[in-house]
Coordinates of C-alpha atoms in Angstrom, one line a residue:
X1447 CA 146.9 90.5 127.5
X1448 CA 147.7 91.1 123.8
X1449 CA 144.8 90.4 121.5
X1450 CA 146.9 88.6 118.9
X1451 CA 148.4 85.9 121.1
X1452 CA 147.0 82.4 120.3
X1453 CA 146.1 79.4 122.5
X1454 CA 148.8 76.7 121.7
X1455 CA 146.2 74.0 121.9
X1456 CA 143.3 75.5 120.0
X1457 CA 145.0 78.1 117.8
X1458 CA 142.3 80.5 118.9
X1459 CA 143.4 84.1 119.5
X1460 CA 142.2 86.3 122.3
X1461 CA 140.7 88.5 119.6
X1462 CA 138.8 85.5 118.2
X1463 CA 137.4 84.7 121.6
X1464 CA 136.5 88.3 122.4
X1465 CA 134.8 88.7 119.0
X1466 CA 132.7 85.5 119.4
X1467 CA 131.7 86.5 122.9
X1468 CA 130.5 89.9 121.8
X1469 CA 128.5 88.5 118.9
X1470 CA 127.1 85.7 121.1
X1471 CA 126.0 88.3 123.7
X1472 CA 124.3 90.3 120.9
X1473 CA 122.4 87.3 119.6
X1474 CA 121.2 86.4 123.1
X1475 CA 120.5 90.0 124.3
X1476 CA 117.1 90.4 125.8
X1477 CA 114.6 91.8 123.3
X1478 CA 116.8 91.1 120.3
X1479 CA 115.0 90.5 117.0
X1480 CA 111.4 90.9 118.2
X1481 CA 108.7 89.7 115.8
X1482 CA 106.9 92.4 113.8
X1483 CA 103.8 91.2 111.9
X1484 CA 105.1 87.7 112.2
X1485 CA 108.6 88.6 110.8
X1486 CA 111.8 88.9 112.7
X1487 CA 113.6 92.2 112.5
X1488 CA 117.2 92.2 111.3
X1489 CA 120.1 92.8 113.7
X1490 CA 123.0 95.0 112.5
X1491 CA 126.5 96.0 113.5
X1492 CA 127.8 99.5 112.8
X1493 CA 131.5 100.2 112.6
X1494 CA 133.4 103.5 112.7
X1495 CA 136.4 103.3 110.3
X1496 CA 139.3 105.5 111.4
X1497 CA 141.2 103.9 114.3
X1498 CA 138.4 101.4 114.7
X1499 CA 138.9 99.3 111.6
X1500 CA 141.9 101.0 110.1
X1501 CA 144.9 102.4 112.1
X1502 CA 145.0 106.1 111.6
X1503 CA 142.9 108.3 109.3
X1504 CA 141.9 106.7 106.0
X1505 CA 141.5 110.2 104.4
X1506 CA 145.1 110.9 105.1
X1507 CA 146.2 107.9 103.0
X1508 CA 143.8 108.8 100.3
X1509 CA 145.3 112.3 100.3
X1510 CA 148.7 110.8 99.7
X1511 CA 147.4 108.9 96.8
X1512 CA 145.7 111.9 95.3
X1513 CA 148.9 114.0 95.8
X1514 CA 150.9 111.4 93.9
X1515 CA 148.6 111.9 90.9
X1516 CA 148.8 115.7 90.9
X1517 CA 145.5 116.5 92.6
X1518 CA 147.1 119.2 94.8
X1519 CA 150.3 120.9 95.9
X1520 CA 153.1 119.8 98.2
X1521 CA 152.1 122.2 100.9
X1522 CA 148.6 120.6 101.0
X1523 CA 150.2 117.2 101.6
X1524 CA 152.3 118.7 104.4
X1525 CA 149.1 120.0 106.0
X1526 CA 147.6 116.5 105.8
X1527 CA 150.7 115.1 107.5
X1528 CA 150.3 117.5 110.4
X1529 CA 146.6 116.7 110.7
X1530 CA 147.4 112.9 110.7
X1531 CA 150.2 113.4 113.3
X1532 CA 147.8 115.3 115.6
X1533 CA 145.0 112.8 115.1
X1534 CA 147.3 109.8 115.9
X1535 CA 148.6 111.5 119.0
X1536 CA 145.6 113.3 120.5
X1537 CA 142.6 111.8 118.8
X1538 CA 140.1 113.6 116.6
X1539 CA 138.3 116.9 117.3
X1540 CA 135.4 118.6 115.6
X1541 CA 137.6 121.5 114.7
X1542 CA 140.1 119.2 113.1
X1543 CA 137.5 117.3 111.2
X1544 CA 136.0 120.5 109.8
X1545 CA 139.4 121.8 108.7
X1546 CA 140.2 118.6 106.9
X1547 CA 136.7 118.5 105.3
X1548 CA 136.9 122.1 104.0
X1549 CA 140.4 121.5 102.6
X1550 CA 139.5 118.2 101.0
X1551 CA 136.3 119.5 99.4
X1552 CA 138.3 122.4 97.9
X1553 CA 141.0 120.1 96.5
X1554 CA 138.5 117.7 95.0
X1555 CA 136.5 120.3 93.2
X1556 CA 136.5 119.7 89.5
X1557 CA 137.8 116.1 89.7
X1558 CA 135.7 113.2 88.6
X1559 CA 134.1 110.7 91.0
X1560 CA 135.3 107.8 88.9
X1561 CA 138.9 109.0 89.1
X1562 CA 138.8 109.4 92.9
X1563 CA 137.2 106.0 93.3
X1564 CA 139.9 104.4 91.1
X1565 CA 142.6 106.0 93.2
X1566 CA 140.8 104.8 96.3
X1567 CA 141.0 101.2 95.0
X1568 CA 144.7 101.5 94.6
X1569 CA 145.2 103.1 98.0
X1570 CA 143.2 100.3 99.7
X1571 CA 145.3 97.6 98.1
X1572 CA 148.6 99.3 98.7
X1573 CA 148.0 100.8 102.2
X1574 CA 144.6 100.5 103.9
X1575 CA 144.4 96.7 103.6
X1576 CA 147.7 96.5 105.5
X1577 CA 146.5 98.7 108.3
X1578 CA 143.3 96.9 109.3
X1579 CA 143.2 95.8 112.9
X1580 CA 143.0 91.9 112.9
X1581 CA 140.9 92.0 116.0
X1582 CA 138.3 94.3 114.4
X1583 CA 138.4 92.2 111.2
X1584 CA 137.5 89.1 113.2
X1585 CA 134.7 90.9 115.0
X1586 CA 133.3 92.2 111.7
X1587 CA 133.5 88.7 110.2
X1588 CA 131.8 87.2 113.2
X1589 CA 128.8 89.5 112.7
X1590 CA 128.6 88.5 109.1
X1591 CA 128.8 84.8 110.0
X1592 CA 126.0 85.4 112.4
X1593 CA 123.8 86.7 109.6
X1594 CA 123.9 90.3 110.8
X1595 CA 123.9 93.3 108.5
X1596 CA 127.2 95.2 108.8
X1597 CA 127.5 98.9 108.0
X1598 CA 130.4 101.3 108.1
X1599 CA 129.7 104.8 109.5
X1600 CA 132.4 107.2 108.6
X1601 CA 133.2 110.9 107.9
X1602 CA 135.1 109.7 104.9
X1603 CA 133.4 110.4 101.5
X1604 CA 130.7 107.8 101.0
X1605 CA 132.3 106.6 97.8
X1606 CA 135.5 105.6 99.7
X1607 CA 133.4 104.2 102.6
X1608 CA 131.4 102.0 100.1
X1609 CA 134.7 100.8 98.6
X1610 CA 136.1 99.8 102.0
X1611 CA 132.8 98.1 102.9
X1612 CA 132.7 96.2 99.7
X1613 CA 136.3 94.9 100.3
X1614 CA 135.4 93.8 103.8
X1615 CA 132.2 92.1 102.7
X1616 CA 130.0 94.5 104.6
X1617 CA 126.5 95.6 103.4
X1618 CA 127.5 99.2 102.7
X1619 CA 128.6 102.5 104.2
X1620 CA 127.1 105.7 105.6
X1621 CA 129.5 108.4 104.8
X1622 CA 129.9 112.1 104.0
X1623 CA 128.3 113.0 100.7
X1624 CA 130.2 115.3 98.5
X1625 CA 128.0 116.9 95.8
X1626 CA 128.8 116.1 92.3
X1627 CA 127.3 117.2 89.0
X1628 CA 127.7 115.2 85.7
X1629 CA 130.2 113.0 87.5
X1630 CA 132.5 115.8 88.8
X1631 CA 132.8 117.1 92.4
X1632 CA 131.4 120.6 93.0
X1633 CA 133.2 121.4 96.3
X1634 CA 130.0 121.4 98.3
X1635 CA 128.4 118.9 100.7
X1636 CA 125.0 117.3 100.5
X1637 CA 123.7 117.5 104.1
X1638 CA 125.9 117.3 107.1
X1639 CA 129.4 115.8 107.4
X1640 CA 129.0 112.2 108.8
X1641 CA 130.3 113.0 112.2
X1642 CA 129.0 113.1 115.8
X1643 CA 125.2 113.3 115.9
X1644 CA 125.0 113.0 112.2
X1645 CA 126.2 109.4 112.5
X1646 CA 123.4 108.6 115.0
X1647 CA 120.8 110.3 112.8
X1648 CA 121.9 108.3 109.7
X1649 CA 121.8 105.0 111.6
X1650 CA 118.2 105.8 112.9
X1651 CA 117.1 106.6 109.3
X1652 CA 118.8 103.4 108.0
X1653 CA 117.1 101.3 110.7
X1654 CA 113.7 102.6 109.8
X1655 CA 114.4 102.0 106.1
X1656 CA 115.6 98.4 106.6
X1657 CA 113.5 97.6 109.7
X1658 CA 116.5 97.0 111.9
X1659 CA 116.3 96.1 115.5
X1660 CA 118.6 98.7 117.1
X1661 CA 118.0 97.3 120.6
X1662 CA 119.6 94.0 119.5
X1663 CA 122.2 95.6 117.3
X1664 CA 125.9 96.6 118.0
X1665 CA 128.1 99.6 117.3
X1666 CA 131.8 100.2 117.6
X1667 CA 133.8 103.4 117.7
X1668 CA 137.1 104.8 119.0
X1669 CA 136.3 108.5 119.8
X1670 CA 134.2 110.4 122.2
X1671 CA 132.6 111.8 119.0
X1672 CA 131.2 108.3 118.4
X1673 CA 129.1 108.4 121.6
X1674 CA 125.9 109.4 119.7
X1675 CA 126.4 106.5 117.3
X1676 CA 127.2 104.0 120.2
X1677 CA 124.1 105.3 122.1
X1678 CA 121.7 104.3 119.3
X1679 CA 122.1 100.5 119.9
X1680 CA 121.7 98.1 122.7
X1681 CA 125.2 96.7 122.4
X1682 CA 127.8 99.5 122.2
X1683 CA 131.5 98.8 122.4
X1684 CA 134.5 101.0 122.4
X1685 CA 137.4 99.8 120.3
X1686 CA 140.9 101.4 120.7
X1687 CA 139.2 104.2 122.5
X1688 CA 140.7 107.7 123.1
X1689 CA 141.1 108.7 126.7
X1690 CA 137.7 110.4 126.9
X1691 CA 135.8 107.6 125.4
X1692 CA 137.7 105.1 127.6
X1693 CA 136.6 107.0 130.7
X1694 CA 133.1 107.4 129.5
X1695 CA 132.8 103.7 128.7
X1696 CA 134.0 102.8 132.2
X1697 CA 131.4 105.2 133.7
X1698 CA 128.4 103.9 131.8
X1699 CA 129.6 100.2 131.7
X1700 CA 130.3 99.8 128.0
X1701 CA 132.8 97.1 127.1
X1702 CA 136.2 98.1 125.7
X1703 CA 138.3 96.2 123.3
X1704 CA 141.9 97.1 122.7
X1705 CA 143.3 95.8 119.4
X1706 CA 146.5 98.0 119.2
X1707 CA 148.5 95.6 121.4
X1708 CA 149.9 96.7 124.7
X1709 CA 148.6 100.2 125.3
X1710 CA 151.9 101.7 126.5
X1711 CA 153.8 100.2 123.6
X1712 CA 151.1 101.3 121.2
X1713 CA 151.2 104.9 122.6
X1714 CA 155.0 105.1 122.2
X1715 CA 154.6 103.8 118.7
X1716 CA 152.0 106.4 117.8
X1717 CA 154.0 109.2 119.3
X1718 CA 157.1 108.1 117.5
X1719 CA 155.2 107.8 114.2
X1720 CA 153.7 111.2 114.8
X1721 CA 157.1 112.9 115.4
X1722 CA 158.5 111.0 112.4
X1723 CA 155.6 112.3 110.3
X1724 CA 156.2 115.9 111.5
X1725 CA 160.0 115.5 110.8
X1726 CA 159.2 114.2 107.3
X1727 CA 156.9 117.2 106.6
X1728 CA 159.4 119.7 108.0
X1729 CA 162.1 118.1 105.8
X1730 CA 159.8 118.3 102.8
X1731 CA 159.2 122.0 103.4
X1732 CA 162.9 122.7 103.9
X1733 CA 163.9 120.9 100.7
X1734 CA 161.2 122.8 98.8
X1735 CA 162.4 126.1 100.2
X1736 CA 166.0 125.3 99.4
X1737 CA 165.2 124.4 95.8
X1738 CA 163.2 127.6 95.4
X1739 CA 166.1 129.7 96.7
X1740 CA 168.6 128.0 94.4
X1741 CA 166.3 128.4 91.4
X1742 CA 166.0 132.2 92.2
X1743 CA 169.7 132.8 92.3
X1744 CA 170.7 130.3 89.6
X1745 CA 172.4 132.2 86.7

């Protein structure tokens, strides 16, 4: 059943019903919000961003915005296109994440934090806001309505993660921290990239700082690399999972929510989009090469 079809009598979508059910289960989960020194501990919900909240990789769309403003060369954008196509077709991998991270850090070196955040605001308004999965949005809103803290946990630079969190009404973001000095990026990281086990470690530290009840909390992710994050809470849920996470979720009994519409249709659409992106990139390279040859032989 598609998650965006509505009941003709109530107007409620399947995504609405699923979201409310998940949040209700969280609120009534055994052991949720135990009293500590007479005070109830807070419940939280942790959301991965790419392919969980936003279709595709948010960093790819940020890269396009940075390219349009002269941050890097055309061949760098082509590389990002190839990375995006591979991600949309096969899911993420640690090697791919590391490649993107290294290239992104190099390209941002010397640029100001304020400039990148300002561009991020424009990219959110023009692109990212249009790529949010309605089902995930409803789920996030349901957690907020229930009084839960909501945090995004993403490999995206923390400044961009915070921007997305603010726009969605969430409490904040745990993201990759790119070092900056006097307001300018240095090209180095502070700590680990927010990926895999680093996500789980960051959530554990946040829970201790904010006295969160992880046993009664929820987490949502799309990739097998999100298993450490999902395993930190009592209510894990796979959203738009890649094949490995789907299989793992079935094995351990985690619920799965599919917000991409019919899976076969979605997969065809992703494959088509990926090949279209590759064709666009190839065309871009070809045009650049043609112009270079013409310029070389022009009288």
